[in-house]
Coordinates of C-alpha atoms in Angstrom, one line a residue:
G1 CA -35.6 144.7 57.6
S2 CA -32.0 143.8 55.4
F3 CA -28.8 145.0 57.7
A4 CA -26.0 147.1 55.8
R5 CA -23.4 145.3 56.4
P6 CA -19.6 147.5 58.0
P7 CA -17.8 148.3 56.0
T8 CA -14.0 147.0 56.4
H9 CA -10.9 148.1 56.6
E10 CA -8.1 146.2 55.2
R11 CA -4.8 146.1 56.1
T12 CA -2.0 147.3 53.6
T13 CA 1.5 146.4 54.2
L14 CA 4.4 147.3 53.1
V15 CA 6.9 145.4 52.1
R16 CA 10.5 146.5 51.9
R17 CA 12.6 146.2 48.6
P18 CA 16.9 146.3 48.8
C19 CA 17.6 149.3 46.9
F20 CA 20.2 147.4 45.0
P21 CA 19.9 143.8 43.9
P22 CA 22.1 142.1 45.8
S23 CA 25.5 140.5 44.4
L24 CA 26.1 137.7 42.6
A25 CA 27.9 136.3 45.6
M26 CA 25.0 136.5 47.5
S27 CA 23.8 134.6 44.9
V28 CA 25.8 132.2 43.8
L29 CA 27.1 131.4 47.9
P30 CA 26.5 128.7 49.1
I31 CA 27.5 125.9 46.3
D32 CA 25.5 123.0 46.6
D33 CA 26.4 120.9 43.7
S34 CA 29.6 118.6 43.6
L35 CA 30.5 119.2 40.4
T36 CA 31.0 123.4 40.6
A37 CA 32.9 122.7 43.8
L38 CA 35.6 121.1 42.6
A39 CA 35.3 123.6 39.9
A40 CA 35.6 126.4 41.1
M41 CA 37.9 125.1 43.6
T42 CA 40.3 124.7 41.1
L43 CA 39.8 127.2 40.1
C44 CA 40.0 129.2 43.6
S45 CA 43.9 126.7 43.7
I46 CA 45.5 128.8 40.2
A47 CA 44.5 132.4 41.4
C48 CA 46.0 131.0 45.0
A49 CA 49.0 129.2 43.6
A50 CA 49.8 132.1 41.4
Y51 CA 49.8 134.7 43.6
C52 CA 51.8 133.2 46.6
Q53 CA 54.0 132.2 43.0
R54 CA 54.1 136.4 42.3
C55 CA 53.4 138.6 44.9
V56 CA 54.7 136.4 47.7
A57 CA 57.6 134.1 47.5
G58 CA 58.5 137.4 45.2
A59 CA 58.4 139.2 48.1
P60 CA 61.7 140.2 50.2
Q61 CA 61.4 137.6 53.4
G62 CA 60.0 139.2 56.5
P63 CA 57.5 141.6 57.2
L64 CA 56.6 142.7 53.4
R65 CA 56.8 138.9 52.8
A66 CA 54.0 138.4 55.8
L67 CA 52.0 141.6 54.4
A68 CA 52.2 139.8 51.6
A69 CA 50.7 136.4 52.5
A70 CA 47.5 137.8 55.3
P71 CA 45.6 137.4 52.6
L72 CA 46.1 135.1 51.3
L73 CA 45.6 132.9 54.5
A74 CA 42.5 134.5 54.8
L75 CA 41.6 133.1 52.1
H76 CA 42.6 129.6 52.7
V77 CA 40.0 129.7 55.9
A78 CA 37.4 131.3 53.4
V79 CA 37.1 128.8 50.8
P80 CA 36.3 125.7 53.0
L81 CA 33.1 128.4 53.9
A82 CA 31.9 128.4 50.3
F83 CA 30.5 124.9 50.6
D84 CA 27.6 123.8 51.2
T85 CA 27.9 121.1 53.2
T86 CA 24.4 119.3 53.6
T87 CA 24.5 118.7 50.3
A88 CA 27.0 117.4 47.2
A89 CA 29.1 119.6 47.7
V90 CA 30.5 118.6 51.4
V91 CA 32.9 117.5 49.2
G92 CA 34.0 120.4 47.8
A93 CA 34.5 122.1 51.8
L94 CA 36.4 118.6 52.3
L95 CA 39.2 118.5 50.5
S96 CA 39.1 122.4 50.5
A97 CA 39.8 122.4 54.7
T98 CA 42.7 119.9 53.6
L99 CA 44.5 121.6 50.0
F100 CA 43.8 125.0 51.1
A101 CA 42.9 125.3 55.2
W102 CA 45.2 122.4 56.5
W103 CA 49.5 122.2 53.4
G104 CA 48.2 125.4 52.3
S105 CA 48.3 127.2 55.3
M106 CA 51.3 125.3 56.4
K107 CA 53.6 125.8 52.8
V108 CA 52.9 129.2 52.9
F109 CA 53.8 130.3 57.1
A110 CA 56.9 128.4 55.8
L111 CA 57.9 130.6 52.8
V112 CA 56.7 133.5 55.1
L113 CA 59.5 132.4 58.3
S114 CA 62.3 130.8 55.8
D115 CA 63.4 130.9 52.8
S116 CA 64.3 126.8 52.6
G117 CA 60.4 125.4 52.7
T118 CA 59.6 124.2 49.7
L119 CA 57.6 126.3 48.1
A120 CA 60.8 129.2 48.9
E121 CA 62.7 126.0 46.4
Q122 CA 60.1 125.8 44.1
S123 CA 59.4 130.1 43.4
S124 CA 61.3 129.4 40.0
A125 CA 60.2 126.9 38.4
P126 CA 57.2 126.3 36.7
F127 CA 53.9 127.4 37.8
L128 CA 52.5 123.7 37.5
T129 CA 54.8 122.7 39.2
F130 CA 54.6 124.6 41.9
W131 CA 50.9 124.2 41.6
A132 CA 51.5 121.2 42.6
A133 CA 54.5 122.1 45.9
Y134 CA 51.5 124.1 47.0
F135 CA 48.6 121.5 47.5
L136 CA 49.5 118.6 46.8
P137 CA 50.8 116.9 50.1
V138 CA 53.9 116.0 48.4
T139 CA 57.5 117.8 48.9
L140 CA 58.9 118.1 45.8
A141 CA 63.6 117.9 44.8
P142 CA 64.8 121.2 44.2
A143 CA 65.7 121.5 41.2
R144 CA 68.8 120.4 39.4
G145 CA 72.3 121.5 40.5
S146 CA 70.1 124.2 42.5
A147 CA 71.2 121.7 45.7
K148 CA 74.2 123.7 47.8
G149 CA 77.6 121.4 47.6
G150 CA 76.1 118.5 45.0
R151 CA 76.6 117.1 42.0
Q152 CA 74.8 117.1 39.2
G153 CA 73.9 114.3 37.7
D154 CA 73.7 112.8 41.4
E155 CA 69.4 114.2 41.3
D156 CA 67.2 111.4 39.6
T157 CA 66.5 111.8 36.2
P158 CA 63.3 112.9 35.6
P159 CA 60.6 110.2 33.7
G160 CA 60.5 111.1 30.4
P161 CA 57.2 111.6 28.3
S162 CA 56.1 108.3 27.8
L163 CA 55.8 107.1 30.9
L164 CA 54.4 109.6 32.0
L165 CA 51.7 109.2 29.3
A166 CA 51.3 105.7 30.1
R167 CA 50.8 106.3 33.8
F168 CA 48.3 109.1 33.2
C169 CA 46.8 106.3 30.8
A170 CA 46.5 104.0 34.2
K171 CA 44.7 106.0 36.2
L172 CA 43.0 107.6 33.3
P173 CA 40.2 104.1 33.0
F174 CA 39.7 104.2 38.0
M175 CA 38.8 108.5 36.7
I176 CA 36.2 106.7 34.7
A177 CA 34.6 103.2 36.6
I178 CA 34.7 106.1 39.7
L179 CA 32.8 108.3 38.2
A180 CA 30.4 106.5 37.0
L181 CA 29.8 104.8 39.8
L182 CA 29.0 108.3 41.6
D183 CA 26.5 109.8 38.1
P184 CA 26.0 106.6 36.1
H185 CA 23.3 108.7 34.0
D186 CA 24.2 111.7 34.4
D187 CA 21.4 113.2 36.7
R188 CA 23.3 113.0 39.4
T189 CA 22.2 110.1 41.2
P190 CA 24.4 107.7 42.4
A191 CA 24.3 104.4 41.6
A192 CA 23.5 102.8 44.9
S193 CA 22.6 105.2 47.7
W194 CA 25.5 104.0 49.9
L195 CA 27.2 106.6 47.5
G196 CA 24.9 109.5 47.6
P197 CA 26.1 112.5 48.8
G198 CA 26.9 112.7 52.7
W199 CA 27.9 108.8 52.6
L200 CA 31.4 108.3 53.9
A201 CA 32.0 106.0 50.2
G202 CA 30.7 108.7 48.4
D203 CA 32.9 111.1 50.0
A204 CA 36.0 109.4 49.4
L205 CA 35.1 108.0 45.7
W206 CA 34.8 112.1 45.7
S207 CA 38.1 112.9 46.8
V208 CA 39.9 110.1 44.5
I209 CA 39.1 111.8 41.1
V210 CA 40.7 115.2 42.9
L211 CA 44.1 113.3 44.0
L212 CA 44.2 111.8 40.4
A213 CA 43.0 114.1 38.2
A214 CA 45.5 116.3 40.8
S215 CA 48.6 113.4 40.5
G216 CA 48.7 113.3 36.5
L217 CA 48.8 117.2 37.0
M218 CA 52.1 117.2 38.3
D219 CA 53.0 114.0 36.3
F220 CA 52.9 116.1 33.8
S221 CA 55.2 119.3 35.6
G222 CA 57.5 117.7 36.6
G223 CA 58.3 115.5 33.3
K224 CA 62.4 115.8 32.1
K225 CA 62.3 118.8 29.9

């Protein structure tokens, strides 16, 4: 005779689905693309500089200025954590740790504690000049005529537009040459393996590109009006 197979009972597994869709930040972060990292870092630096010039430098020195600077300093620490350090976006983590968490934070601390720091002296300057003073490792001279006891004409004369354009044209070929090494076929593949993400040479060259671009902005923001 034949034996009937005993009935099998399949186990049903219930999968819980989230009540709310994932947020935009959860779907975007951490950033794992080098160009996206540089774009995000640039946009964030512009937002930070605008907030600092308007809300922090514009506040009276004391508790109000310290309170206005608190979210800015927290953002300085958070920005480097937004990048995936196991991918090409490590260049964004390295640069933002330097520009935001180090230089930017120190200059904001100086602005909170004193009215004679770099950002305090440039609080009424054009936005690009304030941005350069905020994020670049430079100390810009006070605006002409603002030095106490100084005579007009003692300051160095800013370079004219032709000299600024010549500087920019001199930097541009270096930027193009470095980009050609880092991504010659526009497929995120470097010309050599040691120029890839995670290698010191590749990360250093990406940093050079950012600094060349930033110095170009600083040249034009500090030119003769």
